[in-house]
CSV table of C-alpha atoms and ligand atoms in Angstrom, one decimal:
chain,number,residue,atom,x,y,z
A,1,MET,CA,0.1,-0.2,0.0
A,2,ARG,CA,0.9,3.2,-0.9
A,3,THR,CA,1.8,5.5,2.2
A,4,ALA,CA,-0.2,9.1,1.8
A,5,GLU,CA,2.3,12.1,1.7
A,6,LYS,CA,2.6,13.7,5.0
A,7,LEU,CA,0.9,17.0,5.6
A,8,ALA,CA,1.7,20.7,5.8
A,9,ILE,CA,0.0,20.7,9.4
A,10,ASP,CA,1.7,17.6,11.3
A,11,GLY,CA,4.5,18.4,9.5
A,12,GLY,CA,5.3,18.1,6.5
A,13,THR,CA,6.2,20.0,3.2
A,14,PRO,CA,3.9,22.5,2.1
A,15,VAL,CA,2.1,22.1,-1.5
A,16,ARG,CA,2.3,26.0,-1.9
A,17,THR,CA,4.9,28.7,-0.1
A,18,ALA,CA,3.8,31.3,-3.0
A,19,PRO,CA,1.0,33.1,-1.6
A,20,LEU,CA,-2.0,32.8,-4.7
A,21,ALA,CA,-3.3,35.9,-5.4
A,22,TYR,CA,-6.9,35.4,-4.3
A,23,GLY,CA,-8.9,37.9,-4.9
A,24,ARG,CA,-12.5,39.0,-7.0
A,25,GLY,CA,-12.2,42.9,-8.8
A,26,ALA,CA,-9.2,44.1,-6.2
A,27,ALA,CA,-7.1,41.2,-8.3
A,28,LEU,CA,-7.5,43.5,-11.1
A,29,LEU,CA,-6.8,46.8,-9.5
A,30,GLY,CA,-5.1,48.7,-11.8
A,31,ASP,CA,-3.9,52.7,-13.4
A,32,GLU,CA,-7.2,53.0,-14.8
A,33,GLU,CA,-8.4,53.3,-11.3
A,34,ARG,CA,-5.9,55.5,-10.8
A,35,ALA,CA,-5.9,57.2,-13.5
A,36,ALA,CA,-9.9,57.2,-12.7
A,37,ALA,CA,-9.9,58.6,-9.4
A,38,LEU,CA,-7.2,61.0,-9.7
A,39,GLU,CA,-9.5,62.6,-12.2
A,40,VAL,CA,-12.0,62.6,-9.6
A,41,LEU,CA,-9.3,64.6,-6.6
A,42,GLU,CA,-8.8,66.9,-9.4
A,43,SER,CA,-11.6,68.3,-9.9
A,44,ARG,CA,-12.2,69.5,-6.9
A,45,SER,CA,-15.6,68.0,-7.1
A,46,LEU,CA,-16.4,64.7,-4.9
A,47,PHE,CA,-19.8,64.7,-3.7
A,48,ARG,CA,-22.4,63.0,-6.6
A,49,TYR,CA,-24.9,66.1,-6.9
A,50,TYR,CA,-22.7,69.0,-7.2
A,51,GLY,CA,-19.0,70.6,-6.7
A,52,PRO,CA,-17.3,72.6,-9.4
A,53,HIS,CA,-16.3,71.3,-11.0
A,54,LEU,CA,-18.9,67.5,-11.2
A,55,LEU,CA,-17.8,64.8,-13.9
A,56,ARG,CA,-21.2,62.8,-12.4
A,57,ARG,CA,-19.0,59.7,-12.1
A,58,THR,CA,-22.2,57.9,-10.6
A,59,ASP,CA,-24.2,58.9,-12.5
A,60,ALA,CA,-22.3,56.9,-15.4
A,61,PHE,CA,-21.7,54.3,-13.0
A,62,GLU,CA,-25.6,53.8,-13.0
A,63,THR,CA,-25.6,53.3,-16.2
A,64,ALA,CA,-23.5,51.4,-16.1
A,65,VAL,CA,-24.8,48.4,-14.3
A,66,CYS,CA,-28.2,49.6,-15.8
A,67,GLU,CA,-26.9,48.5,-19.8
A,68,ARG,CA,-24.4,45.7,-18.1
A,69,LEU,CA,-27.7,43.6,-16.1
A,70,GLY,CA,-30.0,44.8,-19.2
A,71,ILE,CA,-32.4,46.2,-16.9
A,72,ALA,CA,-34.2,50.4,-16.3
A,73,HIS,CA,-32.9,51.9,-13.1
A,74,ALA,CA,-30.0,52.0,-10.1
A,75,VAL,CA,-29.0,54.1,-7.6
A,76,ALA,CA,-25.3,53.8,-6.5
A,77,THR,CA,-25.5,53.6,-2.4
A,78,SER,CA,-22.3,53.3,-0.1
A,79,SER,CA,-22.7,49.5,0.8
A,80,GLY,CA,-24.3,46.0,0.0
A,81,THR,CA,-25.5,47.2,2.7
A,82,ALA,CA,-26.5,50.1,2.5
A,83,ALA,CA,-28.7,49.0,-0.7
A,84,LEU,CA,-30.7,46.2,0.9
A,85,ARG,CA,-31.3,48.4,3.8
A,86,ALA,CA,-32.7,51.6,0.2
A,87,ALA,CA,-34.4,48.2,-0.7
A,88,LEU,CA,-35.9,47.3,2.3
A,89,ALA,CA,-37.8,51.3,2.1
A,90,ALA,CA,-38.4,51.3,-1.8
A,91,LEU,CA,-40.5,48.6,-0.6
A,92,GLY,CA,-42.5,50.0,3.0
A,93,VAL,CA,-41.3,47.4,4.8
A,94,GLY,CA,-41.8,47.7,8.4
A,95,CYS,CA,-42.3,48.2,12.0
A,96,GLY,CA,-44.1,44.2,12.4
A,97,ASP,CA,-43.7,42.9,9.5
A,98,GLU,CA,-41.5,39.2,8.4
A,99,VAL,CA,-39.1,39.1,6.3
A,100,VAL,CA,-37.9,35.7,4.5
A,101,VAL,CA,-33.8,35.3,4.2
A,102,PRO,CA,-32.0,32.5,4.6
A,103,ALA,CA,-30.6,30.6,7.5
A,104,PHE,CA,-27.0,30.8,5.8
A,105,THR,CA,-25.9,34.4,4.7
A,106,PHE,CA,-23.9,37.3,5.9
A,107,ILE,CA,-25.0,38.3,8.6
A,108,ALA,CA,-25.5,41.5,6.6
A,109,THR,CA,-28.9,40.6,5.0
A,110,VAL,CA,-30.1,39.7,8.1
A,111,ASN,CA,-29.0,43.4,9.8
A,112,ALA,CA,-30.7,44.9,7.3
A,113,VAL,CA,-34.2,43.6,8.1
A,114,VAL,CA,-33.7,44.2,11.4
A,115,LEU,CA,-32.8,47.6,10.9
A,116,ALA,CA,-36.1,48.5,9.5
A,117,GLY,CA,-38.1,47.7,12.1
A,118,ALA,CA,-39.0,44.1,11.0
A,119,VAL,CA,-38.6,41.0,11.7
A,120,PRO,CA,-36.3,38.3,9.6
A,121,VAL,CA,-38.5,35.3,9.3
A,122,PHE,CA,-35.4,32.3,8.5
A,123,ALA,CA,-35.8,29.3,6.0
A,124,GLU,CA,-33.9,26.4,5.0
A,125,VAL,CA,-30.9,26.6,1.8
A,126,ASP,CA,-31.2,23.2,0.1
A,127,GLU,CA,-28.1,21.4,-1.7
A,128,SER,CA,-26.6,25.3,-3.8
A,129,LEU,CA,-26.5,26.6,-1.0
A,130,GLY,CA,-29.7,29.1,-2.0
A,131,LEU,CA,-33.2,29.7,-0.9
A,132,ASP,CA,-35.1,26.2,-0.4
A,133,ALA,CA,-38.9,27.9,-2.1
A,134,ALA,CA,-40.5,24.9,-0.4
A,135,ASP,CA,-39.3,25.7,2.8
A,136,VAL,CA,-40.0,29.8,2.6
A,137,ALA,CA,-43.6,28.3,1.7
A,138,ALA,CA,-43.6,26.5,5.5
A,139,LYS,CA,-42.5,30.2,6.7
A,140,LEU,CA,-44.9,32.7,4.7
A,141,THR,CA,-47.6,34.1,6.8
A,142,GLU,CA,-49.6,37.0,6.6
A,143,ARG,CA,-47.0,39.6,7.9
A,144,THR,CA,-45.0,38.1,5.1
A,145,ALA,CA,-43.9,41.8,3.9
A,146,ALA,CA,-41.0,39.9,1.2
A,147,VAL,CA,-38.5,37.3,0.9
A,148,ILE,CA,-34.8,37.9,0.2
A,149,PRO,CA,-33.2,35.0,-1.9
A,150,VAL,CA,-29.4,34.9,-2.0
A,151,HIS,CA,-26.3,34.0,-4.2
A,152,ILE,CA,-23.9,32.8,-2.5
A,153,GLU,CA,-20.0,33.2,-3.9
A,154,ASN,CA,-21.7,33.5,-7.5
A,155,VAL,CA,-23.7,30.5,-7.7
A,156,ALA,CA,-28.4,31.7,-8.2
A,157,CYS,CA,-30.5,30.1,-5.8
A,158,GLU,CA,-32.7,27.8,-7.5
A,159,MET,CA,-35.2,31.3,-9.0
A,160,GLU,CA,-38.0,29.6,-11.1
A,161,PRO,CA,-40.0,27.8,-8.2
A,162,LEU,CA,-39.3,30.4,-5.3
A,163,LEU,CA,-40.4,33.3,-8.1
A,164,ALA,CA,-43.7,31.7,-9.0
A,165,LEU,CA,-44.6,31.1,-4.8
A,166,THR,CA,-44.5,34.6,-4.1
A,167,ARG,CA,-46.0,35.7,-7.6
A,168,ALA,CA,-49.0,33.7,-6.5
A,169,ARG,CA,-48.7,34.9,-3.3
A,170,GLY,CA,-48.0,38.5,-4.6
A,171,ILE,CA,-45.1,39.2,-1.9
A,172,PRO,CA,-42.4,41.9,-2.9
A,173,VAL,CA,-38.8,39.7,-3.4
A,174,LEU,CA,-35.6,41.5,-3.1
A,175,GLU,CA,-32.1,39.9,-4.5
A,176,ASP,CA,-29.5,39.9,-2.3
A,177,ALA,CA,-27.0,39.9,-5.0
A,178,ALA,CA,-24.1,41.7,-3.6
A,179,GLN,CA,-21.3,38.1,-3.9
A,180,SER,CA,-22.9,38.2,-7.7
A,181,MET,CA,-23.0,41.1,-10.4
A,182,GLY,CA,-22.5,39.3,-13.8
A,183,ALA,CA,-23.1,35.6,-12.6
A,184,THR,CA,-26.2,34.7,-14.1
A,185,TYR,CA,-29.2,31.7,-14.0
A,186,HIS,CA,-30.8,30.9,-17.2
A,187,GLY,CA,-29.0,32.9,-19.1
A,188,ARG,CA,-30.1,36.2,-17.2
A,189,PRO,CA,-28.2,38.3,-14.8
A,190,LEU,CA,-28.8,37.3,-11.1
A,191,GLY,CA,-30.2,41.1,-9.7
A,192,THR,CA,-32.8,40.9,-12.2
A,193,PHE,CA,-35.5,38.4,-11.3
A,194,GLY,CA,-36.5,39.5,-8.2
A,195,ASP,CA,-38.4,43.5,-7.5
A,196,ILE,CA,-35.6,44.7,-6.5
A,197,ALA,CA,-32.3,43.9,-5.6
A,198,ALA,CA,-28.2,45.0,-3.9
A,199,PHE,CA,-25.3,45.0,-4.7
A,200,SER,CA,-22.2,45.8,-2.8
A,201,LEU,CA,-18.5,47.0,-3.9
A,202,GLN,CA,-16.7,46.1,-0.7
A,203,MET,CA,-13.7,44.7,-1.2
A,204,GLU,CA,-13.7,41.7,-1.5
A,205,LYS,CA,-16.6,41.5,-4.0
A,206,ASN,CA,-16.6,41.4,-7.8
A,207,VAL,CA,-16.5,44.4,-9.0
A,208,THR,CA,-15.3,46.9,-5.8
A,209,ALA,CA,-14.6,50.6,-4.3
A,210,GLY,CA,-13.4,49.4,-1.4
A,211,GLU,CA,-16.9,50.2,0.2
A,212,GLY,CA,-20.0,50.3,-2.2
A,213,GLY,CA,-23.0,49.0,-3.9
A,214,VAL,CA,-25.8,49.1,-5.4
A,215,VAL,CA,-30.3,49.0,-5.8
A,216,VAL,CA,-31.4,47.9,-9.1
A,217,THR,CA,-35.3,47.3,-9.9
A,218,GLY,CA,-37.2,47.8,-13.4
A,219,ASP,CA,-39.9,49.4,-11.3
A,220,GLU,CA,-39.6,53.2,-12.2
A,221,ARG,CA,-41.7,54.1,-7.7
A,222,LEU,CA,-39.5,52.1,-6.5
A,223,TYR,CA,-36.5,53.5,-8.1
A,224,VAL,CA,-37.9,57.2,-6.9
A,225,ARG,CA,-38.5,55.3,-3.7
A,226,ALA,CA,-34.6,53.2,-3.0
A,227,ALA,CA,-33.4,57.7,-4.7
A,228,ARG,CA,-34.6,59.4,-2.6
A,229,TYR,CA,-34.3,56.9,0.6
A,230,GLN,CA,-31.2,56.7,-0.1
A,231,ASP,CA,-30.2,61.0,-0.1
A,232,GLN,CA,-32.3,62.1,3.0
A,233,GLY,CA,-35.4,61.4,1.5
A,234,GLY,CA,-34.4,63.3,-1.3
A,235,GLN,CA,-32.2,66.5,0.0
A,236,PHE,CA,-30.5,66.6,-3.8
A,237,PHE,CA,-31.2,63.6,-5.5
A,238,THR,CA,-35.4,66.1,-6.4
A,239,SER,CA,-33.7,69.1,-7.1
A,240,HIS,CA,-29.9,68.4,-8.5
A,241,GLY,CA,-29.5,64.9,-9.6
A,242,GLY,CA,-31.6,65.7,-13.0
A,243,GLY,CA,-34.7,67.2,-11.0
A,244,ARG,CA,-36.2,63.9,-9.9
A,245,GLY,CA,-38.5,62.4,-7.4
A,246,GLY,CA,-40.5,65.7,-6.1
A,247,GLU,CA,-43.5,64.1,-9.1
A,248,LEU,CA,-44.2,61.3,-5.8
A,249,ASP,CA,-46.1,62.3,-2.7
A,250,GLU,CA,-45.2,60.7,-0.7
A,251,PRO,CA,-43.1,61.7,1.6
A,252,PHE,CA,-40.8,60.0,4.0
A,253,VAL,CA,-37.3,60.4,6.4
A,254,GLY,CA,-34.2,58.8,4.4
A,255,GLU,CA,-30.2,58.9,5.2
A,256,ASN,CA,-27.8,58.9,3.9
A,257,LEU,CA,-26.4,55.9,2.2
A,258,ARG,CA,-24.0,57.5,-1.2
A,259,MET,CA,-21.8,57.0,-2.9
A,260,THR,CA,-18.9,58.9,-3.5
A,261,GLU,CA,-17.9,60.0,-6.8
A,262,LEU,CA,-14.5,58.7,-5.6
A,263,ALA,CA,-16.2,55.3,-5.0
A,264,ALA,CA,-18.2,56.0,-8.3
A,265,ALA,CA,-15.1,56.2,-10.6
A,266,ILE,CA,-13.4,54.0,-9.6
A,267,ALA,CA,-16.1,51.1,-9.6
A,268,GLY,CA,-17.3,52.2,-13.0
A,269,VAL,CA,-13.5,51.4,-14.4
A,270,GLN,CA,-14.2,48.2,-12.1
A,271,LEU,CA,-17.6,47.0,-13.7
A,272,GLY,CA,-16.0,47.2,-17.9
A,273,ARG,CA,-13.2,44.4,-16.4
A,274,LEU,CA,-16.3,42.4,-14.8
A,275,PRO,CA,-16.3,40.0,-18.6
A,276,ALA,CA,-12.6,39.4,-18.1
A,277,LEU,CA,-12.6,38.7,-14.7
A,278,LEU,CA,-15.4,35.6,-14.6
A,279,ASP,CA,-13.7,34.6,-17.7
A,280,ALA,CA,-10.9,34.5,-16.0
A,281,MET,CA,-12.4,32.6,-12.6
A,282,ARG,CA,-14.6,30.4,-14.4
A,283,ALA,CA,-12.0,28.7,-16.7
A,284,ASN,CA,-9.6,28.3,-13.8
A,285,LYS,CA,-12.2,27.2,-11.8
A,286,THR,CA,-13.1,24.2,-14.4
A,287,ARG,CA,-9.5,23.3,-14.2
A,288,ILE,CA,-8.9,22.5,-10.8
A,289,LEU,CA,-12.4,20.7,-10.8
A,290,ASP,CA,-11.0,19.0,-13.4
A,291,ALA,CA,-7.8,18.2,-11.4
A,292,VAL,CA,-9.6,17.1,-8.6
A,293,GLY,CA,-11.7,14.9,-10.2
A,294,THR,CA,-14.8,12.5,-8.2
A,295,ILE,CA,-13.8,12.3,-4.3
A,296,ASP,CA,-15.1,9.8,-2.0
A,297,GLY,CA,-16.1,11.5,1.1
A,298,LEU,CA,-16.5,15.4,-1.3
A,299,GLN,CA,-20.2,15.8,-2.6
A,300,ARG,CA,-19.4,19.2,-4.8
A,301,ARG,CA,-22.1,22.2,-3.9
A,302,ARG,CA,-25.1,22.2,-6.2
A,303,LEU,CA,-25.2,24.3,-9.6
A,304,PRO,CA,-28.5,25.1,-10.0
A,305,ASP,CA,-27.5,27.1,-13.5
A,306,PRO,CA,-23.7,25.4,-13.9
A,307,ARG,CA,-23.3,27.9,-17.0
A,308,GLY,CA,-24.2,30.7,-15.5
A,309,ASP,CA,-21.9,30.4,-11.6
A,310,GLY,CA,-19.5,33.0,-12.1
A,311,GLY,CA,-16.6,30.8,-10.9
A,312,SER,CA,-15.7,32.3,-7.3
A,313,SER,CA,-15.3,29.6,-5.2
A,314,ILE,CA,-16.0,25.8,-5.0
A,315,THR,CA,-17.5,24.8,-1.7
A,316,TRP,CA,-17.2,20.9,-0.8
A,317,PHE,CA,-19.4,19.5,1.6
A,318,THR,CA,-17.5,16.9,3.7
A,319,PRO,CA,-18.9,14.1,5.4
A,320,SER,CA,-19.1,16.2,8.7
A,321,ALA,CA,-18.3,19.7,10.9
A,322,ASP,CA,-16.0,17.2,12.4
A,323,VAL,CA,-14.1,16.8,9.3
A,324,ALA,CA,-14.2,20.3,7.3
A,325,GLY,CA,-12.8,21.7,10.2
A,326,ARG,CA,-9.4,19.8,10.1
A,327,PHE,CA,-10.1,19.2,6.3
A,328,ALA,CA,-10.0,23.2,5.4
A,329,ALA,CA,-7.6,23.5,8.4
A,330,ALA,CA,-4.9,20.7,6.3
A,331,LEU,CA,-5.9,23.3,3.4
A,332,LEU,CA,-4.6,26.5,5.2
A,333,ALA,CA,-1.8,25.3,5.7
A,334,GLU,CA,-0.8,23.7,3.1
A,335,GLY,CA,-1.0,27.3,1.8
A,336,ILE,CA,-4.2,27.3,-0.2
A,337,PRO,CA,-6.6,29.9,0.5
A,338,CYS,CA,-10.0,28.0,2.3
A,339,THR,CA,-12.6,28.9,4.3
A,340,ARG,CA,-15.7,26.9,6.2
A,341,MET,CA,-17.9,29.8,5.1
A,342,TYR,CA,-19.1,32.2,8.0
A,343,ALA,CA,-17.2,30.1,11.1
A,344,GLY,CA,-19.7,26.7,9.3
A,345,LEU,CA,-22.9,28.0,11.3
A,346,PRO,CA,-26.6,29.6,9.6
A,347,VAL,CA,-26.1,33.2,10.5
A,348,TYR,CA,-29.0,33.2,13.3
A,349,ALA,CA,-26.4,31.4,14.5
A,350,THR,CA,-24.6,35.0,15.9
A,351,PRO,CA,-25.5,36.3,19.4
A,352,ALA,CA,-27.9,39.3,18.6
A,353,ILE,CA,-29.3,37.6,16.4
A,354,LEU,CA,-30.4,34.1,18.9
A,355,GLN,CA,-30.7,36.9,21.8
A,356,ARG,CA,-32.1,39.3,20.0
A,357,ARG,CA,-30.5,42.4,20.3
A,358,THR,CA,-30.3,45.6,19.5
A,359,VAL,CA,-28.6,48.6,20.7
A,360,SER,CA,-31.0,50.0,23.3
A,361,ASN,CA,-33.1,46.4,23.4
A,362,LYS,CA,-36.0,49.0,24.2
A,363,GLY,CA,-39.0,47.6,22.1
A,364,GLY,CA,-38.2,47.2,18.4
A,365,PRO,CA,-38.6,44.6,15.8
A,366,TRP,CA,-38.6,41.1,18.4
A,367,HIS,CA,-40.8,42.9,21.1
A,368,CYS,CA,-43.2,45.4,18.6
A,369,ALA,CA,-46.4,45.9,19.6
A,370,GLU,CA,-47.2,45.5,15.5
A,371,HIS,CA,-45.8,42.4,16.4
A,372,PRO,CA,-47.6,40.3,19.1
A,373,ALA,CA,-45.9,36.4,18.1
A,374,GLN,CA,-43.0,36.6,19.9
A,375,ILE,CA,-40.8,35.7,17.5
A,376,ASP,CA,-37.8,33.2,19.1
A,377,TYR,CA,-34.7,31.4,18.0
A,378,HIS,CA,-33.0,29.4,19.0
A,379,MET,CA,-30.3,26.6,16.9
A,380,GLY,CA,-32.3,23.6,15.6
A,381,MET,CA,-34.9,25.4,14.2
A,382,CYS,CA,-32.9,24.8,10.3
A,383,PRO,CA,-30.9,22.0,10.8
A,384,ARG,CA,-30.7,21.6,6.9
A,385,THR,CA,-28.7,24.2,7.3
A,386,GLU,CA,-27.0,23.7,10.1
A,387,ASP,CA,-25.9,20.3,8.6
A,388,LEU,CA,-25.3,22.0,5.3
A,389,ALA,CA,-23.4,24.7,6.7
A,390,GLY,CA,-21.2,22.2,9.1
A,391,ARG,CA,-19.8,20.7,6.3
A,392,ALA,CA,-18.8,22.7,4.0
A,393,VAL,CA,-15.3,23.9,2.6
A,394,THR,CA,-14.7,26.2,0.2
A,395,VAL,CA,-11.7,26.5,-2.0
A,396,GLY,CA,-11.3,29.8,-3.6
A,397,VAL,CA,-11.2,30.1,-7.3
A,398,GLY,CA,-8.6,33.4,-8.1
A,399,ALA,CA,-8.8,35.1,-11.4
A,400,PRO,CA,-4.9,35.7,-11.6
A,401,TYR,CA,-4.0,31.7,-11.2
A,402,ASP,CA,-1.9,30.9,-13.6
A,403,GLU,CA,-1.5,26.9,-14.7
A,404,GLN,CA,0.7,26.5,-11.8
A,405,ASP,CA,-1.3,27.7,-9.3
A,406,CYS,CA,-4.8,25.4,-10.5
A,407,ALA,CA,-2.6,22.7,-10.6
A,408,ASP,CA,-1.5,24.1,-6.6
A,409,VAL,CA,-4.5,24.0,-5.4
A,410,ALA,CA,-5.8,20.3,-6.7
A,411,ARG,CA,-2.8,18.5,-5.6
A,412,ALA,CA,-3.4,20.4,-2.2
A,413,VAL,CA,-7.3,19.2,-2.5
A,414,SER,CA,-5.7,15.5,-3.3
A,415,LYS,CA,-3.0,15.0,-1.0
A,416,VAL,CA,-5.5,16.7,1.7
A,417,ALA,CA,-8.9,14.4,1.2
A,418,SER,CA,-6.4,11.0,1.2
A,419,VAL,CA,-5.1,12.1,4.8
A,420,VAL,CA,-8.3,13.7,6.3
A,421,LEU,CA,-11.2,11.1,4.6
A,422,ALA,CA,-9.3,7.9,4.7
B,1,LIG,C1,-20.8,41.2,1.2
B,1,LIG,C2,-22.0,40.8,1.9
B,1,LIG,C3,-24.2,42.1,2.0
B,1,LIG,C4,-23.4,43.1,2.5
B,1,LIG,O1,-22.4,44.4,1.5
B,1,LIG,P1,-21.4,45.2,2.4
B,1,LIG,O2,-20.9,46.5,1.5
B,1,LIG,O3,-20.1,45.0,2.8
B,1,LIG,O4,-21.9,46.9,3.4
B,1,LIG,C5,-24.9,41.1,2.1
B,1,LIG,N1,-25.0,41.0,2.2
B,1,LIG,C6,-24.4,39.8,1.6
B,1,LIG,C7,-24.8,37.8,1.3
B,1,LIG,C8,-22.9,40.3,1.4
B,1,LIG,O5,-21.7,39.7,1.2
């Protein structure tokens, strides 16, 4: 019998010592972003709505997003969380409402709902790590004001059954596409399926300005409401920013969630790089998967539409949470970027959510007079999601990887599997 190679974590030689250039849009930042940022700085007009030599980079970014995604309206914001806030505001979600969210997501999805004054209700994900329509159906009540499918790591949720359900019940869908700009489902870009959608431009996302976000919608009224919300209810949007918004006779207070011209200039260049970024990540993912082949004990995450996958990572389910922990640690020791997404836990395991805490703990969505049902969260409430999250290991795929990099990733996965799964 051939003895397995000694793992780096056990004192063996790591597959990789040179760091891998892992990253999405951030890995491609270059001279064009530098020039675009400098141009805005030199214009001395860093605010989107007015300035001495305003270049209107934020307007241009919004237009470019609309063209890229094939959607009518976009509103740039200061972050992805801000985009979710503006989208929920556009939908009129507030006190007494319930919003169905996946039990597996980044905490921002839940925070935005709580900050809107609404109660998050958690639904199961399936083997695609996307929202399971059947469980969503079981979680709907007469208080459900929206459903938020989250497209994790450039992989679409199974949207067809979800949209069939929400349309039949007349419930709005807000897509959290923060991690998935440019990825598609049956040929159509994510973020164009729901009534409204949110993207993030944070450093780890496909298109980045360090921080930033964008709301998109095909609905004129939702657009104007989101645009006004991110601008204190319509401080500048209604006057300087193209004279829009005045036609809505429904005043409401908002926040300042505006994007800066500097961020928009950088994001605009990054958006132009998106097709090449996705092509490179997809090609590298295919190379790695081909080289790894099939391994007993590693089950690939299901892709609802494999052709639409943005390719930013590979997730496998190991036989147990314990094995996942050892697998990820061993792979990291081999010099390969590997994580257990969200620490292998459902989002409601976060203490603030599990204990239903807000800053004041006075009233608020979880103890709202408008919501008599004292909602209770506890571990075990979405058992399938807990099982899947615990068993998942995720390997990053960088756009700049060359053939050797891909070969190293694949070799390290096979090496670790031969010991940890033995
Ligand atoms: C990154 C992210 C957000 C929040 O975006 P920020 O720009 O960091 O505020 C929201 N939802 C998901 C799923 C994300 O990954």
